[in-house]
Amino acid sequence: MPKRTDIKKIMVIGSGPIIIGQAAEFDYSGTQACLALREEGYEVVLINSNPATIMTDKHIADKVYIEPITLDFVKRVLVKEHPDAIIPTLGGQTGLNMAVELDASGILNQLDIEILGTRLESINQAEDREEFKKLMAKLGEPTPASLTAHTYKEAEDFTQEVGFPVIIRPAFTMGGTGGGIAHNIEELNTIVKRGLKASPATEVLIEQSIFGYKEIEFEVMRDANDSTLAVCNMENFDPVGVHTGDSIVFSPIQTLTDAEVQMMRDASLRIIRALKIEGGCNVQLAIDTKTSNYVVIEVNPRVSRSSALASKATGYPIAKFAAKIAVGMDMDEIKNSITNKTYAQFEPALDYVVCKIPRWPFDKFSKADRTIGTQMKATGEVMALGRNIEESIQKAVRSLEIEQDDLLMDVLKERNIEELKAYVTVPKDDRLFYLAELIRREVQLEEIQELTKINVFYLAKMRNIIEFENVLRTETLNADIVLKAKKLGYSDKTIGNLSGQSEATIRQFRKQEELTPIYKIVDTCAGEFEAETPYFYSTYETENESKQESDKSIIILGSGPIRIGQGIEFDYSTVHSIKAIQELGYKAIVVNNNPETVSTDFSVADKLYFEPLTLEDVLNICDVEKPMGVIVQFGGQTSINLAEDLEKNGVNILGTTVEDINRAEDRDSFDKIIKKLKIPQPQGGTATSFEEAKKIAAKIGYPVLIRPSYVLGGRAMEILKHEGELEQYMTEAVHVSRNRPVLIDQYLTGRECEVDALSDGTDVLIPGIMDHIERSGVHSGDSMAVYPSQNISDNVKEQIIVTTNLLAKELNCVGIMNIQFVIFDDKAYVIEVNPRSSRTVPFLSKVTGIYMARIATKLIMGENFDTLGLTPGIAPESKLVHVKNPTFSFSKLNEVDSVLGPEMKSTGEVMGTGIDYTEALYKAFEASKQPIEDSGNVLITVNDADKEEALELARRFKEVGYRVLGTRGTAEYFNNRGVKTRAVPKVGQTEEDIIYYITHNKVQILVNTMGNNRDHTSDGYIIRQNAIQSSVPLYTSLDTADAILRVLERRFISVNPI
Amino acid sequence: MNRFLILADGTVFKGKAFGADTETIGELVFTTGMSGYQETITDQSYNGQIINFTAPMIGNYGIAKKFNESEKPTAKGVLAREITEVVGNYQSEQTLDAYLKEEGIPGIYDIDTRAITLKIRNAGDMKAVIVNSPDADLVKQMPEWNLDKEQLKDSFRYKVEVFEAIGKHVVLLDFGFKQSIVRHLNTRGLKVTCVPGNYSFEQIKELRPEGILLSNGPGNPQDHEDVLETIRELQKNYPVFGICMGHQLLSLANGADTFKMKFGHRGFNHPVRHLDTGKIYFTSQNHGYAVRKESLENTDLEITQIEINDETVEGVQHKKYQSFSVQYHPDATPGPHDSDFMFDHFLELLINK
Ligand SMILES: Nc1ncnc2c1ncn2[C@@H]1O[C@H](COP(=O)(O)OP(=O)(O)O)[C@@H](O)[C@H]1O
Ligand SMILES: Nc1ncnc2c1ncn2[C@@H]1O[C@H](COP(=O)(O)OP(=O)(O)O)[C@@H](O)[C@H]1O
Ligand SMILES: [Mg+2]
Ligand SMILES: [Mg+2]
């Protein structure tokens, strides 16, 4: 049926901040959907609390509300906007849950608002584990034996019956929050109790384990006419037991017969029909590889991470079509924008193999528990396309940016076979490389399959790669060998490493032999129809389908997989850069490897190359496209790091020159600039041994800030308070050597703030200053921040502006740069300069209305402030106050200390906007789902240095009606100073110790600044872990506690006797 | 060992040899199905054809007898981007390579199958040879070669075979049938007697059928002139269900016309709309000829189903008799099972008769 005309205004619910399990993919699908609805003429109202998204840009919807996605706030927007309908299926689990809540609240009924896409009953049937099991039973679809438990006792009885291990899954949570596998009664106890707590419905599903089956996913669609189709199927490399989000995945299914594939396709279609979904749906199944019997694992009645992957893997835009179906259109009425010959009613046929590998945060969290299981831990993923498994797997590996260019992990050479075997038995993030090493040692593939339940088919493909290592090592390279290596996905770099030559030599040899990659189109139809999709991947074959796009093209490098420290913000900037290039009349060509993002939507740029972001892969594209230049300022560290080598190979880097980029990034030359310009900077030095470090630290005085110079992004960065800690750090945390020095800086405690500056080479524009709420020492990405600044004096502001101007000019900045300051004794010290777009760009762009990435791109392309009609200097401040609040995913990452420090740990952010600072703070807390109770117990446990300051906070907590609890030392300190505090026993001191308080709902706010990052036996660590597991709001900085108090103080209503 | 695919227009593709060590000549076609290479290769409709698989890797789950659609494949060759040696499925009995060797079918792998597909898409299905050297004799024979009737006869079984079941009796006219059709009838309790396609009406009648199935098969439907009269007789007396070739023959028998398509439909993702309900189903297809739409205008057949992209006639229904047919394979295998209800429809006709 044609689209509905009785509906005019539709509200779309976004997915909120990025957390593990719910990430950038919802920006991609949400953006697509909003645009699709507008294309059909609907008025779109969007609510999403995440400012780092393209989706929340003004032009994506008619009205964009960056407000908390809580019942209270969504209701307010509904009342204000009176939409005719809402679509809850595009905002991940958050969107679905919100729809359920809205309905329960009665508001939808009151305002006659219809839910489009998926009916509420269907959401319940899919999400409520018990309802789901009932539906499956009715359809005759097999599921593992299970029980829905509301108490621990029920869970235990069931487990006695089916036996260990069992899987525990809380209802209505995403990414497996609070779930896990129990192998024994102790584990059962912990996981069930945790799960009951995590589930909004206090409900967990206990399920018989089907570990070791093969896990399969189908992405299916249905329209109101009951036509259905399967867009894509995917096969997990890792067996059931590893969350699909944490599994390496191939598409299409490789190792199953047609009968098996069709059997599961049938099941998936039966399910979407039974649920009467109008839109897309994700079905997860498992198949016993010895009998072909299958079971259904779960169904997500909405677009999902997998649907984003499927869209990129096939070229079929699921979210876009789902949105059109939701407003009543049938799939045979929606033209496929790729082929323009087919319709949405089409099942893509792939003539390539897709490999997805998750990106985990364990490079940052070296102490974390690296095992992967039923609860997702990855923050992002990469995708690679190739014409065989070998090629796609190798391309994916080098896209990951984990300092691992190929399957060869050098340190494993020292491990013996038994160690390696033991390691691969338990799934971990880096298992792939251990598997490779076992294969290299010629362990039988069948044995590895036995240990890991990974199909020999894949192991044999890995063996094809590994066996060729020896050829490359021993034989003299010729064209034939190099071509073979290329068909196995080898990079020039690895070929060079193995054959003892440089990457450049291999490249030269290849070019001389005319061994260059060709590019094939992703066309949804395996070549059957002519397609004009501008979506390409490389391979080594005969026919090249990519011609130079234009002699006026610009290549923009993306930022690769989402990881802590380099998140969706960089994709945001990339997309804006693309748009600016197009506005100027050039062709924009983007290179990226992240399937979750907007930038890899093939309708965004003029041309998309889905390729690894390495020197070789980018150069190859340059060879075909011969662009006017390459823009590296928006893809974070990923693209900046490529600049120098690209230039050496004759590529024109646009904007700030490579030389100047290096001057900003290289510590020594940067120090020289700072000295020359007489800019205040914390004292520091470089040490290559403990002795040297000791001397430097003694000279500048403790505390010091230390970090290895060879890692990126503040990794392993710590604040050390005395020599003892320095010694420990130097011996335990880093391997220092001549070429791997550590950097030591004076640690200045003060306010931190940062600016992003635009420059045309002559003038400088500063859109705004971000004023951080937590003092320096908390990574800028982890601290709350406010704009306009609330606490910076005019004098300091002036210093910041002057310094920014000086640096921008000295570095000949053309485009954008970011500077971070610490304010100490009323002086603005520069702690870091990034010659590129930063994490704060989307936030500041939105709140100032100065779209920085767009403007920067135009400056890079030769425009100036004059021609763009902009006035340099500092932009006038906004009237509204905006607070950024980071969000964390600690509940997903066992053994990562949640204490905030100079190393970044957050995965996402929200924004709260208010008429004043306190209102903005309030919303920022609400939006990050840290609702603050009006009263209750605040437990304060702080180290000595913080006690004085904490006392004041304790006093304020009392004023607003909180009861103060403290550990012995803290309590004593407070009591002695007139703040009545109840002492809580230390960890393990009695049965009802501090942990008991935390886990038994006796603590509503926890303020904890004890212990450091590395000591996992300290009480501070144990307390924090328990708070995270029990979802008790935890603050490890006194400044955050102060912010909370501001909100509480505002909300406090006094009651007085007469 | 290197091997070459040489097209009638002179284009040469180089790859590596697998399968039987012979040279071959045939009509080059491509199929876009992503699974089911064994079912495809053993489908008699591929008689005389060199099959170019757009799925880049085949052989992944090996070969198992139970997936054969016929006993002796008559396809002429197999082209794949890559073939797999170590298979990943417990059901496998041998590798694809070993199987093709056994069946005498040559193959080429490590060849740019997408380039070949685009070539055919633009130029249409064309003759080609698989040879071990570019100047093999076979190359010169190409212009004269034609997929002749004689050769198609390899696809027929020339015998009466009975597949027992307790229910109604269907006689299947064999034009190169796929085993899965029989399976579908059998699972609905229908007894099936397969007879040569050129059996006379009298011979068929003697078998006391309650319904007739016109099977799929290779070649040009117009070469089966001799059976059209029989079909006309049959539809007066029994419910008739035509599949693929059977569909074309039913159409021809009722006065419609057929034509050779540019590059046919081969794959699993052709969406077909049922005109009565408006519903759309994905179908498994494998045909190079089709029924000319306009030619149906003055016949007793009405169009019931069409492909939504190019509007190919996918189904017809006789206005007076209980005969109907579909261009695709409701028996799937390989491919989606969406349309197996067409067999239920046939079953209903038999029961209600
Ligand atoms: N019964 C089971 N036995 C073993 N592993 C399971 C079982 N059910 C699910 N899993 C594993 O747990 C993962 C997460 O479960 P799932 O129900 O898909 O939750 P989520 O909502 O987190 O995706 C699955 O991807 C699968 O690998
Ligand atoms: N000299 C210093 N004194 C106090 N805090 C500092 C100092 N240098 C860095 N920091 C803190 O460490 C955090 C990370 O340092 P930074 O140099 O910005 O590294 P990154 O590359 O991770 O952004 C900063 O946000 C700040 O809070
Ligand atoms: Mg799941
Ligand atoms: Mg920083």
Short mmCIF file of C-alpha atoms in Angstrom, two decimals, chain A residues 225-229 252 254-263 265-266 269 273 288-292 332 341-343 345-353 387-390 445 455-457 460-461 463 487 518 520-521 523-531 539-543 545, chain B residues 13 16 30 32-37 39 54-57 60-61 67 81-91 110-119 121-122 263-271 273 277-282 307-310 332-338 340:
data_model
loop_
_atom_site.label_atom_id
_atom_site.label_comp_id
_atom_site.label_asym_id
_atom_site.label_seq_id
_atom_site.Cartn_x
_atom_site.Cartn_y
_atom_site.Cartn_z
CA ASN A 225 1.32 -6.90 2.88
CA ASP A 226 3.04 -9.78 4.69
CA SER A 227 5.77 -10.02 2.07
CA THR A 228 9.00 -11.07 3.72
CA LEU A 229 12.62 -11.49 2.76
CA PRO A 252 27.21 -15.00 3.61
CA GLN A 254 30.02 -20.43 4.24
CA THR A 255 29.93 -23.89 5.74
CA LEU A 256 26.29 -24.91 5.63
CA THR A 257 24.46 -26.77 2.90
CA ASP A 258 21.62 -25.16 1.03
CA ALA A 259 19.18 -27.32 2.96
CA GLU A 260 20.54 -26.03 6.26
CA VAL A 261 20.59 -22.41 5.13
CA GLN A 262 17.04 -22.54 3.78
CA MET A 263 15.77 -24.29 6.88
CA ARG A 265 15.77 -18.80 6.55
CA ASP A 266 12.33 -20.39 6.71
CA LEU A 269 10.62 -15.66 8.08
CA ARG A 273 5.53 -13.09 10.27
CA ASP A 288 24.22 -28.37 15.82
CA THR A 289 26.99 -29.15 13.38
CA LYS A 290 26.66 -32.88 13.91
CA THR A 291 22.93 -33.27 13.32
CA SER A 292 21.75 -30.13 11.49
CA ASP A 332 7.66 -3.57 -4.05
CA LYS A 341 16.23 -1.31 -11.44
CA THR A 342 15.21 -3.44 -8.50
CA TYR A 343 12.98 -2.78 -5.50
CA GLN A 345 11.64 -6.46 -2.40
CA PHE A 346 14.93 -8.08 -3.28
CA GLU A 347 17.29 -10.48 -1.58
CA PRO A 348 20.87 -9.38 -2.14
CA ALA A 349 23.26 -11.82 -3.76
CA LEU A 350 26.89 -11.37 -2.76
CA ASP A 351 29.84 -12.14 -4.99
CA TYR A 352 32.40 -11.45 -2.29
CA VAL A 353 33.05 -12.55 1.27
CA ARG A 387 36.90 -12.44 -2.91
CA ASN A 388 37.95 -15.15 -0.51
CA ILE A 389 38.21 -15.73 3.22
CA GLU A 390 41.96 -15.19 3.27
CA LEU A 445 43.32 -28.59 12.31
CA ASN A 455 35.15 -24.99 11.89
CA VAL A 456 38.14 -26.59 10.11
CA PHE A 457 37.02 -24.82 6.99
CA ALA A 460 42.22 -24.35 6.69
CA LYS A 461 41.82 -20.90 5.17
CA ARG A 463 46.52 -22.29 7.08
CA LYS A 487 45.33 -13.02 -3.50
CA ILE A 518 41.39 -3.70 -9.05
CA LYS A 520 34.83 -4.18 -7.67
CA ILE A 521 31.38 -2.76 -7.01
CA ASP A 523 25.87 -3.92 -6.14
CA THR A 524 23.45 -6.16 -4.15
CA CYS A 525 22.94 -8.44 -7.12
CA ALA A 526 26.24 -10.15 -7.94
CA GLY A 527 26.44 -8.36 -11.26
CA GLU A 528 23.07 -9.44 -12.60
CA PHE A 529 21.84 -5.88 -13.02
CA GLU A 530 23.73 -2.81 -13.93
CA ALA A 531 24.28 -0.75 -10.81
CA THR A 539 40.96 -7.35 -4.83
CA TYR A 540 43.58 -8.81 -7.15
CA GLU A 541 41.80 -9.88 -10.31
CA THR A 542 41.45 -8.80 -13.90
CA GLU A 543 38.56 -6.41 -14.35
CA GLU A 545 35.23 -1.37 -12.23
CA PHE B 13 39.89 -15.72 -19.42
CA LYS B 16 43.44 -22.88 -13.03
CA PHE B 30 25.77 -17.50 -14.66
CA THR B 32 23.71 -15.94 -8.49
CA GLY B 33 22.63 -18.40 -5.79
CA MET B 34 24.89 -18.24 -2.76
CA SER B 35 24.45 -21.86 -1.70
CA GLY B 36 23.51 -25.15 -3.32
CA TYR B 37 26.24 -25.65 -5.90
CA GLU B 39 21.96 -29.14 -6.47
CA THR B 54 28.92 -15.69 -8.93
CA ALA B 55 29.32 -16.92 -5.33
CA PRO B 56 33.07 -16.58 -5.02
CA MET B 57 33.77 -19.75 -3.12
CA ASN B 60 32.80 -25.28 1.07
CA TYR B 61 30.59 -28.03 2.43
CA PHE B 67 21.75 -33.65 -2.35
CA ARG B 81 36.51 -17.80 -8.23
CA GLU B 82 37.76 -20.27 -5.72
CA ILE B 83 37.18 -23.88 -4.71
CA THR B 84 37.59 -25.26 -1.26
CA GLU B 85 39.67 -28.28 -0.41
CA VAL B 86 39.01 -28.64 3.31
CA VAL B 87 35.28 -28.83 3.75
CA GLY B 88 33.41 -27.74 6.82
CA ASN B 89 30.32 -29.91 7.02
CA TYR B 90 29.77 -33.32 8.59
CA GLN B 91 27.55 -34.47 5.74
CA ASP B 110 40.97 -18.63 -9.85
CA ILE B 111 39.17 -16.90 -12.67
CA ASP B 112 37.44 -13.52 -12.57
CA THR B 113 33.89 -14.79 -12.33
CA ARG B 114 32.50 -11.31 -11.86
CA ALA B 115 34.10 -10.11 -15.07
CA ILE B 116 32.54 -13.09 -16.83
CA THR B 117 29.14 -12.30 -15.33
CA LEU B 118 29.29 -8.69 -16.45
CA LYS B 119 30.28 -9.86 -19.89
CA ARG B 121 24.98 -9.49 -18.67
CA ASN B 122 25.97 -7.12 -21.41
CA PHE B 263 20.81 -14.08 -20.13
CA GLY B 264 17.97 -15.83 -18.40
CA HIS B 265 17.13 -16.01 -14.73
CA ARG B 266 19.43 -18.13 -12.66
CA GLY B 267 19.51 -17.64 -8.93
CA PHE B 268 17.35 -17.54 -5.84
CA ASN B 269 16.40 -13.94 -5.50
CA HIS B 270 13.81 -13.33 -8.15
CA PRO B 271 10.76 -11.79 -6.48
CA ARG B 273 4.18 -11.28 -7.40
CA THR B 277 -3.17 -11.49 -3.56
CA GLY B 278 -0.46 -8.98 -4.39
CA LYS B 279 1.91 -11.01 -2.25
CA ILE B 280 5.47 -11.49 -3.26
CA TYR B 281 7.66 -14.54 -2.83
CA PHE B 282 11.26 -15.29 -3.56
CA GLU B 307 8.62 -11.26 -11.74
CA ILE B 308 8.57 -7.75 -10.30
CA ASN B 309 11.77 -6.43 -11.85
CA ASP B 310 11.44 -7.37 -15.52
CA ALA B 332 13.56 -24.92 -4.65
CA THR B 333 16.56 -27.06 -3.78
CA PRO B 334 18.63 -25.05 -4.04
CA GLY B 335 16.97 -21.83 -3.02
CA PRO B 336 14.17 -20.46 -0.91
CA HIS B 337 11.16 -22.55 0.03
CA ASP B 338 8.73 -19.65 -0.17
CA ASP B 340 6.30 -24.70 -1.96
#
